[in-house]
Coordinates of C-alpha atoms in Angstrom, one line a residue:
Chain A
X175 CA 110.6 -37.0 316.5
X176 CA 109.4 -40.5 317.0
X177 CA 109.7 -41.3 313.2
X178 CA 112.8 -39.8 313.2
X179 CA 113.9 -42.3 316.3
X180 CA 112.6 -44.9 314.4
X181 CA 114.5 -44.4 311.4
X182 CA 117.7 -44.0 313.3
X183 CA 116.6 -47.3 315.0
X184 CA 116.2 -49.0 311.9
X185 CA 119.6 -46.9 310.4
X186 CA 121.7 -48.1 313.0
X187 CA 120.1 -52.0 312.7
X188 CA 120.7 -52.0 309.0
X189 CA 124.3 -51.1 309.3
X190 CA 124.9 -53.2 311.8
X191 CA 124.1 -56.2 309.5
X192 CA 126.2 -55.3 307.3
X193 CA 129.4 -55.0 309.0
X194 CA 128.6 -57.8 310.5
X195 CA 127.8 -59.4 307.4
X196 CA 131.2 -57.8 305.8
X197 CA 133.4 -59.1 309.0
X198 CA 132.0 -62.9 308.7
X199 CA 132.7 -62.8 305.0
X200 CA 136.0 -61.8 305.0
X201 CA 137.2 -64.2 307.6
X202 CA 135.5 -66.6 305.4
X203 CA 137.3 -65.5 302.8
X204 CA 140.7 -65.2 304.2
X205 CA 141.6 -68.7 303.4
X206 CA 139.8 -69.2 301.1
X207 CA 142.4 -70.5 297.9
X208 CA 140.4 -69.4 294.8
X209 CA 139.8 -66.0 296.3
X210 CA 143.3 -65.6 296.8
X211 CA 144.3 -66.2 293.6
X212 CA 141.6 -64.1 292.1
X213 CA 142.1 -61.2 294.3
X214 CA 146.5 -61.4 294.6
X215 CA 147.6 -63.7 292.3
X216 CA 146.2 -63.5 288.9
X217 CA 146.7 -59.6 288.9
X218 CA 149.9 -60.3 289.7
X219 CA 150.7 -62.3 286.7
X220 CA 148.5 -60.5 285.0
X221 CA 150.6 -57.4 285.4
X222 CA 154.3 -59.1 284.8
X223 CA 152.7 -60.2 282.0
X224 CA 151.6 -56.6 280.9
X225 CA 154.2 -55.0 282.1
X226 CA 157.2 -57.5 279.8
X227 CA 154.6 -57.2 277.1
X228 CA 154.3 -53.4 277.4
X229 CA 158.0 -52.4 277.9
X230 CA 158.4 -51.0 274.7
X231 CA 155.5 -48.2 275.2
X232 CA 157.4 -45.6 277.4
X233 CA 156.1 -43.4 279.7
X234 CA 153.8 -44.5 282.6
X235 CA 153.3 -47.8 281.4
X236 CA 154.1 -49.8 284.7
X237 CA 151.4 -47.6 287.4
X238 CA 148.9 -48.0 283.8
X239 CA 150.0 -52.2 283.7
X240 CA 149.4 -52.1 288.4
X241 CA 146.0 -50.4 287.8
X242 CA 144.9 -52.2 284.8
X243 CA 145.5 -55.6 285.9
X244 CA 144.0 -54.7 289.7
X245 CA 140.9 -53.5 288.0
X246 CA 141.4 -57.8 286.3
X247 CA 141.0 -58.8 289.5
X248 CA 137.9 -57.0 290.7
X249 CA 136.2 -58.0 287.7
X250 CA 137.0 -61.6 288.2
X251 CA 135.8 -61.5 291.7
X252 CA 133.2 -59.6 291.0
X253 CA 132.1 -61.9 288.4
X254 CA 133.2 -65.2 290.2
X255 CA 132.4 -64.1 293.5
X256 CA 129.9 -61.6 293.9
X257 CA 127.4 -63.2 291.3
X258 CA 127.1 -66.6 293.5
X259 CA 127.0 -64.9 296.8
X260 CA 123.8 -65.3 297.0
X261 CA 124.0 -68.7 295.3
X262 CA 126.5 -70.3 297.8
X263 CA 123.7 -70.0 300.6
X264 CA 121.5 -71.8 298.1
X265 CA 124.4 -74.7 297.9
X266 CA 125.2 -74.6 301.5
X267 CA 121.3 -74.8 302.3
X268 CA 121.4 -71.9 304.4
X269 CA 119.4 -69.1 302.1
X270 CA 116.1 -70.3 303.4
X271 CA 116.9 -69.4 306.6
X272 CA 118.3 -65.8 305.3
X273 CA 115.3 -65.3 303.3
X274 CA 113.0 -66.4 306.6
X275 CA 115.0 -63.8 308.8
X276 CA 113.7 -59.7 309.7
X277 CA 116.9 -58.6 308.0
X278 CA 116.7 -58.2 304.0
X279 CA 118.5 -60.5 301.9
X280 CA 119.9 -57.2 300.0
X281 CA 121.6 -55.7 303.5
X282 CA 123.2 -59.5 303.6
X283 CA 124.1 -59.2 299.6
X284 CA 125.5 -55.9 300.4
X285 CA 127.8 -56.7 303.1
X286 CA 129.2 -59.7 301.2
X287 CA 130.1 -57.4 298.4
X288 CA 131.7 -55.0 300.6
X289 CA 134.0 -57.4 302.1
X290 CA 134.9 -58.9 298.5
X291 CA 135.3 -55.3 297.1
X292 CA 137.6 -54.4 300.7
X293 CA 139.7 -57.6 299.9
X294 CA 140.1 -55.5 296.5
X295 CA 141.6 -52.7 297.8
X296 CA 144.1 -55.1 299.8
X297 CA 145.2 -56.8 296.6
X298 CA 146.0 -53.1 295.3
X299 CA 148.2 -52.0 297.6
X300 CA 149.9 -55.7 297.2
X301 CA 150.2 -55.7 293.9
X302 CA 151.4 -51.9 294.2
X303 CA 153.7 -53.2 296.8
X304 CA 155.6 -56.2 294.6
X305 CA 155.4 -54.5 291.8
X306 CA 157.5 -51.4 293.0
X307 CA 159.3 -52.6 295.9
X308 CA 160.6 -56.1 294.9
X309 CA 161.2 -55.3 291.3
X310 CA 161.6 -52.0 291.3
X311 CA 159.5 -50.9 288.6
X312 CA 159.1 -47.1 289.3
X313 CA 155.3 -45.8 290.1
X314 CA 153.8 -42.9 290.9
X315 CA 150.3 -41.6 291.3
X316 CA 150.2 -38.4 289.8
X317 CA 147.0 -37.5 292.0
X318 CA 147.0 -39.1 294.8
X319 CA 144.0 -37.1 295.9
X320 CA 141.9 -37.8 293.2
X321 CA 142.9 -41.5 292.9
X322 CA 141.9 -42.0 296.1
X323 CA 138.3 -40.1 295.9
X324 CA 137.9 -42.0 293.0
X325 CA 138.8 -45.7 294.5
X326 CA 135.9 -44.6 297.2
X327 CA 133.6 -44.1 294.6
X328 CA 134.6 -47.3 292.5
X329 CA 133.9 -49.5 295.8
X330 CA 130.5 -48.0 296.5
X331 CA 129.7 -48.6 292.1
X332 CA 131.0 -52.1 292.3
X333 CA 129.1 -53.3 294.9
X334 CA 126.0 -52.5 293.7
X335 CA 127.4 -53.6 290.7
X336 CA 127.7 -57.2 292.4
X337 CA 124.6 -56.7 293.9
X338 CA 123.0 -56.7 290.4
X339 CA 125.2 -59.6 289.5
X340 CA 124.0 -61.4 292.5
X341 CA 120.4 -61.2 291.5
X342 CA 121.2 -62.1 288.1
X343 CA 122.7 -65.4 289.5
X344 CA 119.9 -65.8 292.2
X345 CA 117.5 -65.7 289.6
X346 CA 119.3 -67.6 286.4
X347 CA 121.0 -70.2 288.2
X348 CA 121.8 -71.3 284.4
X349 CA 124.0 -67.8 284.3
X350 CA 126.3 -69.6 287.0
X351 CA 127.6 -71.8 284.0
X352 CA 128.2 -69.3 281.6
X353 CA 130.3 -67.0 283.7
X354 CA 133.8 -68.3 282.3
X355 CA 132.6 -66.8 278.9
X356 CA 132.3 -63.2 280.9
X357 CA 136.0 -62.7 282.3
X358 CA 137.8 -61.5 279.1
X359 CA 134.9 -59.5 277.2
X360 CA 134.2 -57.1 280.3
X361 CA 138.6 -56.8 280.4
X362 CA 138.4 -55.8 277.1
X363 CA 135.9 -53.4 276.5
X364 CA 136.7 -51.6 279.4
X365 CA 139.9 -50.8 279.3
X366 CA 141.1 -52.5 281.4
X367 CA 144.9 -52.7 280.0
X368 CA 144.7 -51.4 276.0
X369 CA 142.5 -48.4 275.0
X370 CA 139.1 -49.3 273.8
X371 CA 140.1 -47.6 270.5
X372 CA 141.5 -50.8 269.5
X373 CA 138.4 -52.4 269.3
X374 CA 135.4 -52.3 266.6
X375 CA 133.7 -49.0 266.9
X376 CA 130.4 -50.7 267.5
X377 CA 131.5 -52.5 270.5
X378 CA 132.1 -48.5 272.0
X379 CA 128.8 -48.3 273.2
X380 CA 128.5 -51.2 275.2
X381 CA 132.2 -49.8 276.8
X382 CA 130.2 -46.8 278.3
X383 CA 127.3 -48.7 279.8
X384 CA 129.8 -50.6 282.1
X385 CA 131.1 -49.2 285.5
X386 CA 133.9 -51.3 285.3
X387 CA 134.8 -48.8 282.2
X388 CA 134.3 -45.7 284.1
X389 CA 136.5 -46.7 287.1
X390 CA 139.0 -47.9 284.6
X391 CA 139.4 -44.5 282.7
X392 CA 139.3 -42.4 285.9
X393 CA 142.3 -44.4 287.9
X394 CA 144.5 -44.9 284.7
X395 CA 143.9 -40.9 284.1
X396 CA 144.7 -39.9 288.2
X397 CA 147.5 -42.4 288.4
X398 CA 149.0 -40.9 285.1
X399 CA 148.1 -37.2 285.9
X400 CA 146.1 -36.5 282.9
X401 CA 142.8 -36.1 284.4
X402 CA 141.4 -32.7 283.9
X403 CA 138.5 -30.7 285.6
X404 CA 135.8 -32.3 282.8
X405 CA 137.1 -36.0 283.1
X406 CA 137.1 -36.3 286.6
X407 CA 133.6 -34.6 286.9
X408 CA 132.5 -37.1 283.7
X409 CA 133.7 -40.1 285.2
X410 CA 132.8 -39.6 288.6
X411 CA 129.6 -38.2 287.6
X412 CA 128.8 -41.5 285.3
X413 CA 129.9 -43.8 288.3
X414 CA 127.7 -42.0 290.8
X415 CA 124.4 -42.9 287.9
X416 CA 125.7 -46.3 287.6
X417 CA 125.5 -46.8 291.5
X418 CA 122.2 -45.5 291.6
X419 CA 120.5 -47.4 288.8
X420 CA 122.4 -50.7 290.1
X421 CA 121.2 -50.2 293.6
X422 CA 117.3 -49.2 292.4
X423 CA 117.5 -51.8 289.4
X424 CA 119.1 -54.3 292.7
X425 CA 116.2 -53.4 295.0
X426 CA 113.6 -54.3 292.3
X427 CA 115.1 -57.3 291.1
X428 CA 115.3 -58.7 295.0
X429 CA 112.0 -58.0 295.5
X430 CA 111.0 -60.1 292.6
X431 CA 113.4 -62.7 292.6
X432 CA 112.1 -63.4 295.9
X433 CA 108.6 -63.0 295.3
X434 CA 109.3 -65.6 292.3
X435 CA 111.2 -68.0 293.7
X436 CA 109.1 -68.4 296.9
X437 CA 106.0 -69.1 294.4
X438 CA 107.5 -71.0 291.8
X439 CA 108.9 -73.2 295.0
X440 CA 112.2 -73.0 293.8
X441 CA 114.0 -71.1 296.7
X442 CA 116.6 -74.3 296.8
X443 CA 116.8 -75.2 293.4
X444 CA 120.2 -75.1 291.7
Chain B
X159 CA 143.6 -112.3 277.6
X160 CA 141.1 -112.1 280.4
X161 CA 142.8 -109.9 282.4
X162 CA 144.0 -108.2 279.2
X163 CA 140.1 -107.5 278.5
X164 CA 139.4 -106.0 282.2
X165 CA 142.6 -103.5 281.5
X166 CA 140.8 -102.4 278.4
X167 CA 137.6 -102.2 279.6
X168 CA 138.6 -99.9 282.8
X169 CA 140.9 -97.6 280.5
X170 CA 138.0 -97.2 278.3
X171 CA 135.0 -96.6 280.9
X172 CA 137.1 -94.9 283.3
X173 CA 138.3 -92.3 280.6
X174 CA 135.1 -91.4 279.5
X175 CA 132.6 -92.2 282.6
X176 CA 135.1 -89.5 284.2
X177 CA 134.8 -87.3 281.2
X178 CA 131.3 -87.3 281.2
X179 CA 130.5 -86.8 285.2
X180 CA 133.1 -83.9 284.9
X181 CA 131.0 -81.8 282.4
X182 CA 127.8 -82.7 283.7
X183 CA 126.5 -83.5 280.1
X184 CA 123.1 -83.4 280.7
X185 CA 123.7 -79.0 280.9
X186 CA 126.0 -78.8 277.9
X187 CA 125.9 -75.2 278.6
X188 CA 129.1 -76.0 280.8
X189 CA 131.3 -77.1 277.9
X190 CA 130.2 -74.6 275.8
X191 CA 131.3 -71.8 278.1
X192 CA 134.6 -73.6 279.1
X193 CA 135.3 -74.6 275.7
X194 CA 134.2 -72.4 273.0
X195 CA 132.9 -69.3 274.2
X196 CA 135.5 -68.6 277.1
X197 CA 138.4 -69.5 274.7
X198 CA 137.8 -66.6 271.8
X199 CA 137.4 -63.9 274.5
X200 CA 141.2 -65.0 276.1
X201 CA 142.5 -65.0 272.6
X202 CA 141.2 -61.9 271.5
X203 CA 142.6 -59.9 274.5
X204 CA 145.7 -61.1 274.1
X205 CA 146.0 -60.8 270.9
X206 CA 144.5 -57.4 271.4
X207 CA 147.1 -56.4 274.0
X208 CA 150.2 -57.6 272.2
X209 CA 149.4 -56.1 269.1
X210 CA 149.0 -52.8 271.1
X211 CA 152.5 -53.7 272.7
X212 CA 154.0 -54.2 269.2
X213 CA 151.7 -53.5 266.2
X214 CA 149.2 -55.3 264.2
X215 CA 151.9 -57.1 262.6
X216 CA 152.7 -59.2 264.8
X217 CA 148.7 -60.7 265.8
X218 CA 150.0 -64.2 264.5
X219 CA 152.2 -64.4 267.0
X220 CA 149.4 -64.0 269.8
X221 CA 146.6 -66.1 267.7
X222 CA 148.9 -69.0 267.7
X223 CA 150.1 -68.9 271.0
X224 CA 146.6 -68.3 273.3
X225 CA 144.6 -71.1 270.7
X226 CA 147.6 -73.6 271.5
X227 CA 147.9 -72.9 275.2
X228 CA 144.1 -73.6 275.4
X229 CA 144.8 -77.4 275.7
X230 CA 145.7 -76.2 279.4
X231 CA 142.0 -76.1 279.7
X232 CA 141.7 -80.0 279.1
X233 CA 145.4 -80.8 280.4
X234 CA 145.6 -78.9 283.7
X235 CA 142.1 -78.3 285.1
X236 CA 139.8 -80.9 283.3
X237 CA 142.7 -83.8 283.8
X238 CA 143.6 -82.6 287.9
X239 CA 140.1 -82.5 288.3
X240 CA 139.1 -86.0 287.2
X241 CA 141.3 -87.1 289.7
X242 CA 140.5 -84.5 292.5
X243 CA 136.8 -84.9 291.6
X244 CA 137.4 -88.8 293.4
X245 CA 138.5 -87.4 296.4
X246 CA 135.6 -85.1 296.9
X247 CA 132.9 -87.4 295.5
X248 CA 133.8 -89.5 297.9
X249 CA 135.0 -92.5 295.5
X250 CA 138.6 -92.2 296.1
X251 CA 138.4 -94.9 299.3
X252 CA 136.3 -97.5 296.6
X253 CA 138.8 -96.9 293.7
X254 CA 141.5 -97.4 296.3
X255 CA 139.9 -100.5 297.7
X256 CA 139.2 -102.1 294.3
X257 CA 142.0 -104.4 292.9
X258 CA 142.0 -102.5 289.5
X259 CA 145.4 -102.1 287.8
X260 CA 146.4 -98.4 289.2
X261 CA 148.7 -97.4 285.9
X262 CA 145.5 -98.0 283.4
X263 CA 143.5 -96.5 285.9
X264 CA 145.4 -93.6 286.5
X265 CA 146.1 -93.2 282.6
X266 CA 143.1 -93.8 281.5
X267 CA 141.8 -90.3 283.1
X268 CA 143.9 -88.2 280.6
X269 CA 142.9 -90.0 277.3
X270 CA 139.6 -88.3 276.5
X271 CA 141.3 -84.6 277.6
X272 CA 143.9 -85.0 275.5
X273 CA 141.6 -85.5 272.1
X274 CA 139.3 -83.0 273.6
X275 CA 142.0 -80.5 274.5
X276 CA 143.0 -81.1 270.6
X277 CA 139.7 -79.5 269.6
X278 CA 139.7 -77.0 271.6
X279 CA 143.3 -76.0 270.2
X280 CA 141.7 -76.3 266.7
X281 CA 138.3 -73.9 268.1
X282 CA 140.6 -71.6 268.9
X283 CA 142.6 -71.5 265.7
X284 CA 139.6 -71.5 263.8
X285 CA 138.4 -68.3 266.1
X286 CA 142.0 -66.9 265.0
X287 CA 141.1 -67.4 261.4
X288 CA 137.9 -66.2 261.3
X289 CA 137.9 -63.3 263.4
X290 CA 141.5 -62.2 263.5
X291 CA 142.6 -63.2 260.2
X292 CA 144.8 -65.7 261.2
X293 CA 146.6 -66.8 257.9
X294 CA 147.5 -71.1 258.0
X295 CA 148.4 -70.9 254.2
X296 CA 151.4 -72.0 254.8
X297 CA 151.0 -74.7 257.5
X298 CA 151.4 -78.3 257.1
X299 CA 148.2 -79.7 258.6
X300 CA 149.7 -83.1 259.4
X301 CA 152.1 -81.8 260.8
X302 CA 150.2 -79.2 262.5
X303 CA 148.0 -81.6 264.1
X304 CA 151.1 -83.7 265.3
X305 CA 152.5 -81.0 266.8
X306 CA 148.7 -80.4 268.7
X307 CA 148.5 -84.3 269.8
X308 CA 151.9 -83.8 271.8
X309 CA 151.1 -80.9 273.1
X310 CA 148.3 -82.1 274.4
X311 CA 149.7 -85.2 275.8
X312 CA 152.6 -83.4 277.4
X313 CA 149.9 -80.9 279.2
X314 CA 147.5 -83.6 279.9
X315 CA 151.0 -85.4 281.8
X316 CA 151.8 -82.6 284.1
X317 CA 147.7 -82.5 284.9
X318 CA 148.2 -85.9 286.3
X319 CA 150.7 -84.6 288.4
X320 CA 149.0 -82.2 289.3
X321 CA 145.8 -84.3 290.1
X322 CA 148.0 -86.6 292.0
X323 CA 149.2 -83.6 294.3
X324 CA 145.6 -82.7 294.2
X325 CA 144.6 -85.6 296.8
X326 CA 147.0 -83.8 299.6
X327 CA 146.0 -80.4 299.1
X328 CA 142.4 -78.4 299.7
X329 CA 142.9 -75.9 297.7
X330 CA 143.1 -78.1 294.5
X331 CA 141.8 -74.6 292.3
X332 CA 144.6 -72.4 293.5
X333 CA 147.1 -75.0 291.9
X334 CA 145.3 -75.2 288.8
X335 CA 144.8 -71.7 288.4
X336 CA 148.5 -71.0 289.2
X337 CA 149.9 -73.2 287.2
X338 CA 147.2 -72.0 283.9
X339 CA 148.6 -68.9 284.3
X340 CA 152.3 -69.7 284.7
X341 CA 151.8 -71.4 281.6
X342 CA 150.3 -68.1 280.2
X343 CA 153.3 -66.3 281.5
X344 CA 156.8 -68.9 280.9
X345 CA 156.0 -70.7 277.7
X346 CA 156.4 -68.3 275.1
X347 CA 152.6 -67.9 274.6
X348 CA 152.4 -63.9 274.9
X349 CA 156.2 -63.1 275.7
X350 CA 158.5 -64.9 273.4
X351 CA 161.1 -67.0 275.7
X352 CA 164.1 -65.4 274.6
X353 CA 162.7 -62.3 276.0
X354 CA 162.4 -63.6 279.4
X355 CA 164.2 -62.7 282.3
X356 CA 167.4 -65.0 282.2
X357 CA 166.8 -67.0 285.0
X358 CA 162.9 -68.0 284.0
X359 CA 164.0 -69.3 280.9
X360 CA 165.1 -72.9 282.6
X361 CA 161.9 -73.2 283.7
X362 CA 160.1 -72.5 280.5
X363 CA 162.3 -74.9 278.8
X364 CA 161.1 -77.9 281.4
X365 CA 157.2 -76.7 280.7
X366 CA 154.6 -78.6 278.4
X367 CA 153.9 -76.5 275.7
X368 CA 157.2 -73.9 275.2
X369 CA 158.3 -76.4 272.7
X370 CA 155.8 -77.6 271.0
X371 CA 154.2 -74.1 270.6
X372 CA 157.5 -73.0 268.9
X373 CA 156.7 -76.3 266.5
X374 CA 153.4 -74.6 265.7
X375 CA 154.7 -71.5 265.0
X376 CA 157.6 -72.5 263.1
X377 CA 154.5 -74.9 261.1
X378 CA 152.7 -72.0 260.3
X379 CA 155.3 -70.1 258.6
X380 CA 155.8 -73.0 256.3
X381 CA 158.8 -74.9 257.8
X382 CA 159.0 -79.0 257.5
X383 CA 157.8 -80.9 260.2
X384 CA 161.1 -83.0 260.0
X385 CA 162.8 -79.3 261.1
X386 CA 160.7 -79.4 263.7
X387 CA 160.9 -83.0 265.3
X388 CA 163.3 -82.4 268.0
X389 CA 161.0 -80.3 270.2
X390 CA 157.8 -83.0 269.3
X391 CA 160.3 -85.3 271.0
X392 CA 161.4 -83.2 273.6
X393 CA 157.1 -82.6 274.4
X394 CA 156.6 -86.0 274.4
X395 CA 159.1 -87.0 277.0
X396 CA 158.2 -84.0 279.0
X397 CA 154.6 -85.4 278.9
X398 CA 155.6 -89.4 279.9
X399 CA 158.2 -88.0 282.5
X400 CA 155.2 -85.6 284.6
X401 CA 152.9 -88.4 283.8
X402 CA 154.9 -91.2 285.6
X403 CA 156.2 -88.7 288.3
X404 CA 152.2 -87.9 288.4
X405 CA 151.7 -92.2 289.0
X406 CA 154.4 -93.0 291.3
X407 CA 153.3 -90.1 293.4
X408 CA 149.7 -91.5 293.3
X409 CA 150.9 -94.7 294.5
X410 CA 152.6 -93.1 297.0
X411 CA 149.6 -91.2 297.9
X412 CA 147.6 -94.6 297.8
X413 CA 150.3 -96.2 300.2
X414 CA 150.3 -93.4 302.9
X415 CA 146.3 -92.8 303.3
X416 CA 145.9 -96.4 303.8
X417 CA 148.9 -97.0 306.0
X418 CA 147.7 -93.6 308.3
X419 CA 144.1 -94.3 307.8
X420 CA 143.3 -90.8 306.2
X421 CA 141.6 -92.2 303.0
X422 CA 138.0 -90.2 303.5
X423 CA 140.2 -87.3 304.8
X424 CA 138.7 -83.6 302.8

């Protein structure tokens, strides 16, 4: 009973972190210009773009064209974003002082990434909203239901994808100048607005060992009503895997980031 | 011939010295992943999407375009930013208090981004050719190059602007990014202008790069650069008028900060 107390203690603590964590971030965030314009704008353009290039395919081409060029700008924050969450507390000099506090630095990562991949879901319902209200564009969601289940599940697999991201970045601060080179390959092989059949048939397999894939296939299938029994289960079922391995492979990799960087003496090093 | 002398020398040093501290040179790894590794991945998915839109055919169309409007890279962010970069270094109050002529100043920001963003036009066409069969048989290099000069000056004009509105904004990305992909969008790069909704197409027309990328184009299939002349001009005046409109709101800029003592203002 005591354990058990103490767990809940501990539980409760943890969570509390990271709300707090998620709240500070996202009024940080709020104003912040390039976030905006990762997060609303770009998928914006993005989608007029696809959706004048794309007017010729028929059928469900606008909700595939909204989904597609959302799923743009979660990759873009994710990439742009996430990765240097941890690596704006080294600019700002303040990661020392995470690192020195009770609370892990992966609760703090975590919360961040919540409140990036919450400002995601915001720039969905705008780009939803512009899209089919101001310009009339006609979209449905053939399953609601299952769209929705499956965004839930796409938030909790892309923020342990950041958090994997973030570690990346926290330990490779070298990785911080190569991430414009990562926007457009991650678009394209998963999905994100042309089938990946388009592409080389060797460049499949690396398709199916990204989330960002999965989440793509299972939204443009629920909003266009082709999902069956099997694809929901598969895609569902692979994002679920991703999640864990990103959160174990995340734990792991803080761990020894840490370890590393207090040794090597390079905790402010950028 | 003095003073002649100093002009030349702060063109030169202030072109590149602001070249190099943008890049950080000592990490190429920067420029590589801005300028040659970014680039093939934006030209391949949009060459990828609009041959999906409307067949393989048609891949030219989307080489050409993405590889041209890379000079955006150079033009609108690197230019913007060499001027922005003052303001947050914390330099903008010396360059301001120094009796330096403001026009070569000013000018001498764009020069290096306009030969760079050349190259990266001609990284990305040589992406196109080697991975995406992009077929220049039948282009007049000269002219071809001509054509990649102006657009690169025109681009590299409306950066100035752009880096001139830069000193009164905070969110000096947000504009850059905006106006990259507005370019992306309204100059006939993925969605030919013609195809545009009727009342964009007055703006595309008053963009760097619409007419000079339908030079290129019309270059590739083999037409003579004398056919193609009038929209080389119409770049290049688009080019001198952002560039001055970019100067005389620096000036402006200069005037105000020191008149309402908000030089060091972030």
């Amino acid at each position: 009973m005591k354990a058990f107390r103490y767990t809940f203690r501990q539980l409760r603590r943890s969570a509390r972190a990271v709300l707090i964590t998620t709240e500070i971030t996202l009024r940080q965030i709020a104003t912040d210009g390039f976030i905006i314009f990762g997060l609303f704008i770009q998928p914006l353009l993005v989608a007029f773009l696809g959706l004048w290039m794309l007017e010729n395919k028929g059928g469900d081409y606008a909700i595939f064209v909204v989904v597609g060029s959302s799923m743009t700008g979660l990759w873009t924050s994710i990439l742009f974003i996430s990765g240097i969450s941890i690596m704006e507390e080294r600019w700002t000099r303040t990661l020392e002082l995470l690192v020195a506090t009770p609370t892990p630095l992966f609760l703090i990562a975590f919360g961040k990434n919540l409140a990036y991949v919450a400002q995601w879901l915001f720039s969905i319902v705008f780009s939803y909203t512009v899209v089919s209200v101001v310009f009339g564009y006609p979209l449905e969601i053939r399953q609601p239901v299952f769209f929705a289940l499956s965004l839930g599940l796409i938030v909790v697999s892309f923020i342990c994808f950041g958090l994997i991201m973030a570690t990346f970045f926290l330990v490779n601060p070298e990785l911080d100048r190569w991430k414009n080179g990562l926007e457009y390959p991650v678009y394209m092989l998963s999905g994100f607005l042309f089938p990946i059949a388009l592409l080389p048939g060797w460049t499949t397999p690396f398709s199916y060992l990204l989330s960002p894939y999965w989440a793509a296939r299972v939204l443009h299938a629920t909003s266009q009503g082709t999902a069956d029994l099997r694809e929901i289960v598969l895609t569902w079922g692979m994002l679920i895997l991703f999640s864990i391995l990103y959160v174990t492979l995340s734990l792991i990799l803080f761990r020894k980031a840490l370890y590393k960087v207090r040794v090597d003496a390079t905790l402010s090093q950028y | 011939m003095k003073r002649l002398w100093l002009n030349v020398r702060l063109f030169w040093q202030g072109a590149v010295l602001s070249y190099i501290g943008m890049f950080h040179w000592l990490r190429p790894s920067m420029y590589f992943s801005s300028k040659v590794v970014g680039p093939i991945w934006q030209v391949m998915f949009f060459t990828f999407l609009g041959t999906y839109a409307t067949g393989e055919d048609t891949a030219d169309f989307y080489i050409i375009g993405n590889a041209m409007q890379l000079v955006g890279i150079n033009g609108i962010y690197g230019v913007t930013m060499s001027i922005a970069g003052d303001r947050y270094n914390g330099t903008l109050p010396y360059l301001f208090a120094s009796p330096a002529n403001r026009l070569v100043m000013f000018s001498g920001r764009a020069v290096v981004h306009i030969f760079d963003g050349m190259i990266g036009v001609l990284i990305g066409l040589a992406w196109g050719v080697a991975v995406l069969g992009l077929d220049l048989s039948q282009a007049n290099p000269a002219g071809l190059l001509l054509v990649i000069l102006t657009v690169a000056f025109s681009t590299s004009g409306l950066g100035l602007l752009m880096g001139s509105l830069s000193l009164i904004t905070v969110n000096v990305m947000l504009v850059n990014n905006l106006i990259y992909y507005l370019m992306l969008v309204l100059c006939g790069v993925n969605i030919p202008v013609d195809r545009l909704p009727a009342w964009v197409q007055p703006i595309s027309s008053i963009l760097p790069l619409t007419h000079g990328l339908q030079a290129a184009r019309e270059l590739v299939t083999g037409q003579a650069l004398s056919h193609v002349l009038p929209d080389i001009g119409i770049e290049i005046a688009l080019g001198l008028v952002y560039g001055l409109a970019g100067f005389f709101v620096f000036r402006w800029i200069e005037m105000q900060a020191k008149r309402r003592a908000t030089l060091e203002a972030v």
